[in-house]
CSV table of C-alpha atoms and ligand atoms in Angstrom, one decimal:
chain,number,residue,atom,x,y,z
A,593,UNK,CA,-63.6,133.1,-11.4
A,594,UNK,CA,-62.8,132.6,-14.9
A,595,UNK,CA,-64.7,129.8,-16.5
A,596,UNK,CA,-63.9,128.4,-20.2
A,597,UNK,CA,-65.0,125.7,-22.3
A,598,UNK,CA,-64.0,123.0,-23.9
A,599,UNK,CA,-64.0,119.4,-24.8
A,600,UNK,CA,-62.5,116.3,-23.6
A,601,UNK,CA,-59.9,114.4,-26.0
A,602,UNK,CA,-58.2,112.2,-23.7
A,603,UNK,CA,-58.4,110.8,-20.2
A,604,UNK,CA,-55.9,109.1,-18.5
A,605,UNK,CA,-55.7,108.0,-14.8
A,606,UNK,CA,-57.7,111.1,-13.4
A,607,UNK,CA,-56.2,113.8,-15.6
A,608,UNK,CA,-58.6,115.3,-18.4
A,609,UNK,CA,-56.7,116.5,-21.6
A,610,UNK,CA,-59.3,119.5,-22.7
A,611,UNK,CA,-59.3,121.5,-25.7
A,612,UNK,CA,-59.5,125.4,-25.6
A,613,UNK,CA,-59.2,127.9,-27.9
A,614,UNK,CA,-57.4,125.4,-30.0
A,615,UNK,CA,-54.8,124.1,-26.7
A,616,UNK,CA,-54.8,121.4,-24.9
A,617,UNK,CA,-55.0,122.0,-21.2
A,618,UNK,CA,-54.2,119.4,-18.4
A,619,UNK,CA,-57.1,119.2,-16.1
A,620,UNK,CA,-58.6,117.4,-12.9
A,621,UNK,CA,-62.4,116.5,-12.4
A,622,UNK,CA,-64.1,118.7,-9.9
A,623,UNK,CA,-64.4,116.1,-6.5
A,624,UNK,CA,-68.4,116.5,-6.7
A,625,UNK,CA,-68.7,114.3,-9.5
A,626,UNK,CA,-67.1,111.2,-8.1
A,627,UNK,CA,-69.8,111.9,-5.0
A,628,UNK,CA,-72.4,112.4,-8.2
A,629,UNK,CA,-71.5,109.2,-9.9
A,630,UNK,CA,-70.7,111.6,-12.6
A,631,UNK,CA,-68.1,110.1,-14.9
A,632,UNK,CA,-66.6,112.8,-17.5
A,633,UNK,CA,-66.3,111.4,-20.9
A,634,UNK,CA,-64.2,111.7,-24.2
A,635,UNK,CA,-66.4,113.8,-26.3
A,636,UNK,CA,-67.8,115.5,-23.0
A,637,UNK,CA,-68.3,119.7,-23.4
A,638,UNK,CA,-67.1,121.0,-20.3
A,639,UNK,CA,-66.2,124.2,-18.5
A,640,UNK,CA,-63.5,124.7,-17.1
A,641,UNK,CA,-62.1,127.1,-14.3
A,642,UNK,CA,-58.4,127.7,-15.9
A,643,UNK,CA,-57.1,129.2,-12.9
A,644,UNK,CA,-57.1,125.7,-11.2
A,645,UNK,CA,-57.6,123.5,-14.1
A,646,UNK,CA,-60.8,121.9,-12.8
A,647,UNK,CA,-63.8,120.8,-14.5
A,648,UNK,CA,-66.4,122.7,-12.8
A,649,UNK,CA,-69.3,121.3,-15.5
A,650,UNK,CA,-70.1,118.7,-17.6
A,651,UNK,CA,-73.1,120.3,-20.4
A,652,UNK,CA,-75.7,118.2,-21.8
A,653,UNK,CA,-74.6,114.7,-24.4
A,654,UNK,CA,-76.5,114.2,-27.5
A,655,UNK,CA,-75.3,110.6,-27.4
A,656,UNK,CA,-72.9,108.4,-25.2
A,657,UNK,CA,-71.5,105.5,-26.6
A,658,UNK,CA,-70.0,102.4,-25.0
A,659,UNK,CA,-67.6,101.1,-28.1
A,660,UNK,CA,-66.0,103.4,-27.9
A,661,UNK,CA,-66.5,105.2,-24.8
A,662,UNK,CA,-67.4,108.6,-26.6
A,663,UNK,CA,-69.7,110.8,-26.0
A,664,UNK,CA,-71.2,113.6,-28.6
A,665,UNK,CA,-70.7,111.9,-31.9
A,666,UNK,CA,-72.0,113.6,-34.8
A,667,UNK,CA,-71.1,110.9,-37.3
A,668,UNK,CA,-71.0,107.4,-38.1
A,669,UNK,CA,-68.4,106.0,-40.8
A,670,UNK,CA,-70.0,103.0,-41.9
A,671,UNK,CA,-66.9,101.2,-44.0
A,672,UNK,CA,-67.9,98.9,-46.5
A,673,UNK,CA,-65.5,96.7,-48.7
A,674,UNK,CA,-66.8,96.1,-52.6
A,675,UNK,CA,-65.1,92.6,-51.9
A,676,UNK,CA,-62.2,91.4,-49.0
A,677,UNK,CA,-64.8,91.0,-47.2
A,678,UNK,CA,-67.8,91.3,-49.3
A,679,UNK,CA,-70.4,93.8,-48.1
A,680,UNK,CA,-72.7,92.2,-44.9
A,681,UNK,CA,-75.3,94.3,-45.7
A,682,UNK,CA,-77.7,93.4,-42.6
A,683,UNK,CA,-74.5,94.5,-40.2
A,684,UNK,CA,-74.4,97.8,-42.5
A,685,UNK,CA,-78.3,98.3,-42.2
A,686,UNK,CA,-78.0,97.5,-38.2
A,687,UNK,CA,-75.5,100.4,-37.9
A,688,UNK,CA,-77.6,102.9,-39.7
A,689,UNK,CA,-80.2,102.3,-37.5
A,690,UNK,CA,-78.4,102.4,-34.3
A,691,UNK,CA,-76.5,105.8,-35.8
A,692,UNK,CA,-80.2,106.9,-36.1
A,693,UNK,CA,-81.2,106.1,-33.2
A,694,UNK,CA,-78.4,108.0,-31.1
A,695,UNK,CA,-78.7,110.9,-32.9
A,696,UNK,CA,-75.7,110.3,-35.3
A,697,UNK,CA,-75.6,111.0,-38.6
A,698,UNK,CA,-74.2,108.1,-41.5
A,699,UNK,CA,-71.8,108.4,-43.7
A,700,UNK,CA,-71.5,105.6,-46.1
A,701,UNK,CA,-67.3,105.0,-46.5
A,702,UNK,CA,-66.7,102.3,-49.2
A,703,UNK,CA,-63.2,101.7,-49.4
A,704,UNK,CA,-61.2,99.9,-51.5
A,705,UNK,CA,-62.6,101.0,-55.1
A,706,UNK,CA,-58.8,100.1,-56.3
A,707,UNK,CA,-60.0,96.6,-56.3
A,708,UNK,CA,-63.2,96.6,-57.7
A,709,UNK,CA,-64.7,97.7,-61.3
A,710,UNK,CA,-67.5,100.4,-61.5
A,711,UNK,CA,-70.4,98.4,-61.7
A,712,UNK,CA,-70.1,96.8,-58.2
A,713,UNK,CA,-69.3,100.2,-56.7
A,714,UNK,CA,-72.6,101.6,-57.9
A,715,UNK,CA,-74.4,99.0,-56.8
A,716,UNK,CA,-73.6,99.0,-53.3
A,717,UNK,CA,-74.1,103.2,-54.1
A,718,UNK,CA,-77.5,102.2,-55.7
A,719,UNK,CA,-78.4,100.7,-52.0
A,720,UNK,CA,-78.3,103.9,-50.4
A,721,UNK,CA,-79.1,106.4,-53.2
A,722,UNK,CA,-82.7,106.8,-51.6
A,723,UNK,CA,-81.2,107.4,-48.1
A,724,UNK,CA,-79.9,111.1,-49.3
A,725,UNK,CA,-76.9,110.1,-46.8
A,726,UNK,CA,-73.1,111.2,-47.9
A,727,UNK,CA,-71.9,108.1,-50.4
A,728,UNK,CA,-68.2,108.1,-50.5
A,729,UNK,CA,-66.4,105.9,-52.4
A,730,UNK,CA,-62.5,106.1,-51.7
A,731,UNK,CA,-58.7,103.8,-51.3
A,732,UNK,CA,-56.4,103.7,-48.6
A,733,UNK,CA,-54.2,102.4,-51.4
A,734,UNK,CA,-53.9,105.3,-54.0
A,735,UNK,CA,-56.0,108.1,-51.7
A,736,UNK,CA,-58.8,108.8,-54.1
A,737,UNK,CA,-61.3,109.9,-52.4
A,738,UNK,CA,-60.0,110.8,-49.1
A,739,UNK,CA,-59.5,114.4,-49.2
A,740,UNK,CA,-64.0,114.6,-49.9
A,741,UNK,CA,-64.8,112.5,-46.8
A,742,UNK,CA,-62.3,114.0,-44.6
A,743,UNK,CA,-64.1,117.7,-45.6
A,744,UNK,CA,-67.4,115.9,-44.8
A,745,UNK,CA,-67.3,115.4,-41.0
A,746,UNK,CA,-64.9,118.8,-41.1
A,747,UNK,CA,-68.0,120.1,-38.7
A,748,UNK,CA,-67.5,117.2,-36.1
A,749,UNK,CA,-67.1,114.3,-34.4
A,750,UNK,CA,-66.9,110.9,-36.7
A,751,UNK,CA,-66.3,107.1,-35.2
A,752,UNK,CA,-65.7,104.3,-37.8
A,753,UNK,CA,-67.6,101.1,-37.7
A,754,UNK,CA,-67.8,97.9,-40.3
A,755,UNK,CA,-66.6,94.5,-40.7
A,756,UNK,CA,-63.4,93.5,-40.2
A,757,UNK,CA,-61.0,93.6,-42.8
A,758,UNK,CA,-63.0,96.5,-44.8
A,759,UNK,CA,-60.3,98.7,-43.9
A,760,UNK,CA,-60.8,100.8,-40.9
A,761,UNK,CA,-57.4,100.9,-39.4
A,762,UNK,CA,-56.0,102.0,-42.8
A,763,UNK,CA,-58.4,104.6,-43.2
A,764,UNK,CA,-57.8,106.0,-39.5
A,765,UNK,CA,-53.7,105.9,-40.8
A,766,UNK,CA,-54.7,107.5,-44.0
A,767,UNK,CA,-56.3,110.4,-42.3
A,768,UNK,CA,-53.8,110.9,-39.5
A,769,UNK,CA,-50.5,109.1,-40.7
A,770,UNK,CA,-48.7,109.7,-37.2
A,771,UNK,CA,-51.3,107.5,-35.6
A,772,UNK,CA,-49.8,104.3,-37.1
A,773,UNK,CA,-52.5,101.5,-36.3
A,774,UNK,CA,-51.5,98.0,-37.0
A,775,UNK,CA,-53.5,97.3,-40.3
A,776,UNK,CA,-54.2,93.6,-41.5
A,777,UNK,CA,-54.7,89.4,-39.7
A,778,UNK,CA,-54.1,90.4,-36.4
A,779,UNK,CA,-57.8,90.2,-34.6
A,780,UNK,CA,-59.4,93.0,-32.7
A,781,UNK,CA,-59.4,90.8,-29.4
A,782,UNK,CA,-55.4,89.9,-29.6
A,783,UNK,CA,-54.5,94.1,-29.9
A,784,UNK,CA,-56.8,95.1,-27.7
A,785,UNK,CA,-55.2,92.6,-25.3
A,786,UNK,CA,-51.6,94.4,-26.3
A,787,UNK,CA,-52.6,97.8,-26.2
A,788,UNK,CA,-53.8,97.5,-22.7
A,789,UNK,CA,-53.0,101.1,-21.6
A,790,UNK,CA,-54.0,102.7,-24.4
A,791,UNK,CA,-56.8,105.3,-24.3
A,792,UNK,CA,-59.5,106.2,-26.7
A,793,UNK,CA,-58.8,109.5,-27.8
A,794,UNK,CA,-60.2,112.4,-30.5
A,795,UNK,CA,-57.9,113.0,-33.1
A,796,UNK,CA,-57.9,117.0,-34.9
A,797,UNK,CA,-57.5,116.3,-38.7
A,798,UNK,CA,-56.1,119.5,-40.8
A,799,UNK,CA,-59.6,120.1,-42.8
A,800,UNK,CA,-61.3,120.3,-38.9
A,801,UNK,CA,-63.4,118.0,-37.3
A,802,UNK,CA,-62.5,114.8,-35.2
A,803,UNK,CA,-61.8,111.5,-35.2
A,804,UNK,CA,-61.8,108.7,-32.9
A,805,UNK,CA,-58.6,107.0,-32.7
A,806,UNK,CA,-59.7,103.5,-32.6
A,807,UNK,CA,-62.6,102.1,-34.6
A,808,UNK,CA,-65.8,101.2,-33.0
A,809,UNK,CA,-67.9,98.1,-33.2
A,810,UNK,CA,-67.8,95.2,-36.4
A,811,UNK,CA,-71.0,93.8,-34.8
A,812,UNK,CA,-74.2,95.5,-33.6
A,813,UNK,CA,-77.0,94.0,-31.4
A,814,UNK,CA,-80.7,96.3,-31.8
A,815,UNK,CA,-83.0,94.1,-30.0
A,816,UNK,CA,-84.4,96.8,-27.5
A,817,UNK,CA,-85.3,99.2,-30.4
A,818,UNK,CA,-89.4,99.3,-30.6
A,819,UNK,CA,-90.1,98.8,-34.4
A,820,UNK,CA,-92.0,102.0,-35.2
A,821,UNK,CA,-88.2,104.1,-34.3
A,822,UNK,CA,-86.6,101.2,-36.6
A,823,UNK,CA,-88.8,102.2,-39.7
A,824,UNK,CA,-88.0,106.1,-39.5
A,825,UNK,CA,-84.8,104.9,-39.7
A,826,UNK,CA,-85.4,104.6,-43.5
A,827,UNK,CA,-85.7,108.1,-45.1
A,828,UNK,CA,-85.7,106.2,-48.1
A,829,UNK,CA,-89.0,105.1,-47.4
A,830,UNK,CA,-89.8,109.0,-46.1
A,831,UNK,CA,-91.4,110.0,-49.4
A,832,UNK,CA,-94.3,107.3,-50.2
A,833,UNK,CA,-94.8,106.6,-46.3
A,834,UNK,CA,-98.2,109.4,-46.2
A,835,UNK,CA,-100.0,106.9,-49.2
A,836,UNK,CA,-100.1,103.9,-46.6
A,837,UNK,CA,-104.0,103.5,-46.0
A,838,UNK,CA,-102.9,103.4,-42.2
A,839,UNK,CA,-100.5,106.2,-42.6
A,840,UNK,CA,-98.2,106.6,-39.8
A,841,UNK,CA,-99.0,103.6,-37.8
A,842,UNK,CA,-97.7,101.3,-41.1
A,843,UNK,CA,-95.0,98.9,-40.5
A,844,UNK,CA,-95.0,98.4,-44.2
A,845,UNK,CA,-94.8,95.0,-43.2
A,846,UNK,CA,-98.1,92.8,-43.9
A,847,UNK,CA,-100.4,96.0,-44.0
A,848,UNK,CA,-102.9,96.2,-46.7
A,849,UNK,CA,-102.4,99.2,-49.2
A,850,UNK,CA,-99.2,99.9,-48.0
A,851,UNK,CA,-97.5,102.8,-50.1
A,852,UNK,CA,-94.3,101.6,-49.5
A,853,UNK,CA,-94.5,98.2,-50.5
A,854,UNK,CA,-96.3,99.3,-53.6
A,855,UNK,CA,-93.0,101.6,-54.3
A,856,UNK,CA,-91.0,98.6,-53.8
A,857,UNK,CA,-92.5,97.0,-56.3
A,858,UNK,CA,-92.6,100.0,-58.9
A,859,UNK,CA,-89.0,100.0,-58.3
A,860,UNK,CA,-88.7,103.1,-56.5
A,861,UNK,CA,-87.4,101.9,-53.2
A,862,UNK,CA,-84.4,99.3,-53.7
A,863,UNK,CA,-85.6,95.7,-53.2
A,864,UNK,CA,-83.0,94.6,-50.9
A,865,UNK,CA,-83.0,97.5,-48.8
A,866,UNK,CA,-86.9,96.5,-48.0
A,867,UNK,CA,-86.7,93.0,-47.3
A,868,UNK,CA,-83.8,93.8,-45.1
A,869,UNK,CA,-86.5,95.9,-43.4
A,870,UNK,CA,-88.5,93.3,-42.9
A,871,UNK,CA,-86.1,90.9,-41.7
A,872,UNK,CA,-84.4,93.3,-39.0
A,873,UNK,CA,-88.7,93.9,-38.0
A,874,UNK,CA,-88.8,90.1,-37.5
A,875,UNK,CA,-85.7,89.8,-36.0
A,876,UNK,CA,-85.9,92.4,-33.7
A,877,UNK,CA,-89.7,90.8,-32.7
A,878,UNK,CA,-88.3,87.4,-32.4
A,879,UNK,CA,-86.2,89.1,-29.4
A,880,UNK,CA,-89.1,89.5,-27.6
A,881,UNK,CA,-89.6,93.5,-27.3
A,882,UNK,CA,-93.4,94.2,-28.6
A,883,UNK,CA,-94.4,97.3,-30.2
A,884,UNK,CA,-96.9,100.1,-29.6
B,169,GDP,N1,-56.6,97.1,-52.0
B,169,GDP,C1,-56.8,97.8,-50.9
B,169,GDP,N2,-56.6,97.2,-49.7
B,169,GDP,C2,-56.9,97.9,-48.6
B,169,GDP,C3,-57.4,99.2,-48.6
B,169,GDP,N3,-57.6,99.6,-47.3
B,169,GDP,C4,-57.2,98.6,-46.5
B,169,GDP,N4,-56.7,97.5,-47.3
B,169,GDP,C5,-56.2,96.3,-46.8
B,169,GDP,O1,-57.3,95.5,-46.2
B,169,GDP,C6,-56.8,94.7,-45.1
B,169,GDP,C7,-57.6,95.1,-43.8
B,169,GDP,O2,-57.4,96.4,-43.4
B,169,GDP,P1,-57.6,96.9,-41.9
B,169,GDP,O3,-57.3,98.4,-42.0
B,169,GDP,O4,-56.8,96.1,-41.0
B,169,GDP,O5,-59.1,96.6,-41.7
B,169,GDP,P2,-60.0,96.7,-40.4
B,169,GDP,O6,-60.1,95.3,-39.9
B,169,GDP,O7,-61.3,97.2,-40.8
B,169,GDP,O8,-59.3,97.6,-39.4
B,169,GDP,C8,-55.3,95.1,-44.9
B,169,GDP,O9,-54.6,94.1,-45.6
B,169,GDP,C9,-55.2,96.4,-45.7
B,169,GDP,O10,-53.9,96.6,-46.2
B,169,GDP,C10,-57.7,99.8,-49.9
B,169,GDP,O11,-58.2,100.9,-50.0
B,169,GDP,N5,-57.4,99.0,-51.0
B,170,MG,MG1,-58.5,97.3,-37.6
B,171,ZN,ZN1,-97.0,101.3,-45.4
């Protein structure tokens, strides 16, 4: 029996739309899985027996996520807006940790630099800088930009995330014009109430790599994270993190001779970025999840 694989890009009422060898194939779930309570996903590697268009296998997930139902992302576009809306920098510090935490990689998208001067774009650039995460500033409105990110994520599976109104619909359109989101007022709860049958599906872009067709969260909830995974979350912190006099088990929080804190205040980690730290450590502890 001939056996191929492929991935999952669509699934609609039982049928499985798989790519191989660059075609998409129509395809049936093997009846196991139901008996499994195995679900095949968008995102899912699979093999397939061609001769009878079943999915004999599902292979191992890096990651599974709910908004969207994907699984196997490799990156997360976190959108951000220089202003219309204004950047909500705990929301964009939530999502790097949750990226982080599944295994995803961030990719900082801030859109809009038609409406905003210089000095505003590198500050939100400034932010990040120490992260060593992909920065890319682009417009829907006069494409600058777009043709970098879209070679970025070339290797891969992206998702977008970010508050609403920073322009995630238009950047979808502006990477894959025939997808023709609605763009602008209309809230996320009325078109997902209109587009009732529509199914999440991965979109191949001409430089390579994948999108997913409808963007993901604009609010994020990490109370069940145990702090010490939050703080790896900040490569930025990476490099003075072995000078903390209780080296690995620092919070950087309220620990004397912390290495980190002392960078802060040399002005090698940014400010902001740090007492957002803290503030996602308390917030997180508030929720009642103790550490190790
Ligand atoms: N000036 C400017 N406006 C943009 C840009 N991208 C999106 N917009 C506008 O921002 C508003 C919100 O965009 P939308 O894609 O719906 O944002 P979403 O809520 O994140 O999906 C719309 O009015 C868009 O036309 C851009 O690069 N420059
Ligand atoms: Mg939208
Ligand atoms: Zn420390």
């Amino acid at each position: 029996m001939k056996k191929r694989e492929g991935m999952i890009v669509k699934g609609v009422g039982g049928f499985y739309y798989v790519l191989i060898d660059g075609r998409i194939e129509e395809c049936r779930a093997k009846g196991r899985f139901r008996k499994d309570g195995i679900v095949p996903m968008v995102g899912d590697k699979v093999k397939v027996d061609s001769e009878r268009n079943l999915i004999e296998e599902i292979l191992p997930r890096k990651n599974k996520l709910i908004r969207p139902p994907v699984a196997n992302i490799d990156y997360l576009g976190i959108v951000i807006a220089p202003k219309n809306p204004v950047p909500d920098y705990m929301l964009i510090d939530k999502l790097i940790i949750y990226a982080c935490t599944q295994n995803i990689e961030p990719i900082i998208i801030i859109n809009k630099i038609d409406l905003a001067d210089e000095t505003l774009i590198e500050e939100i650039i400034d932010a990040y800088r120490g992260t060593n995460w992909a920065i890319f500033p682009v417009s829907c409105k006069d494409n600058r930009g777009i043709e970098s990110l879209a070679h970025a994520f070339s290797d891969g599976i992206i998702t977008l995330a970010g508050q609403s109104g920073v322009g995630k619909s238009s950047l979808l359109n502006t990477l894959y014009p025939s997808l023709d989101l609605e763009v602008g007022a209309i809230s996320e709860k009325l078109k997902r109430g209109r587009h009732t049958t529509r199914y999440v599906e991965l979109l191949s872009l001409p430089h390579g790599g994948m999108i997913v067709d409808t963007p993901g969260f604009s609010s994020i909830s990490i109370d069940r994270i145990d702090l010490h995974t939050i703080k790896e979350c900040y490569p930025d912190f990476e490099e003075y993190k072995y000078g903390c006099r209780f080296g690995l088990k620092c919070l950087h929080k309220s620990e004397p001779d912390c290495c980190v804190k002392d960078s802060v205040k040399k002005g090698l980690i940014s400010r902001d970025r740090y007492d957002r730290y803290v503030r996602i450590l308390e917030e997180v502890k508030e929720s009642g999840v103790e550490y190790r």
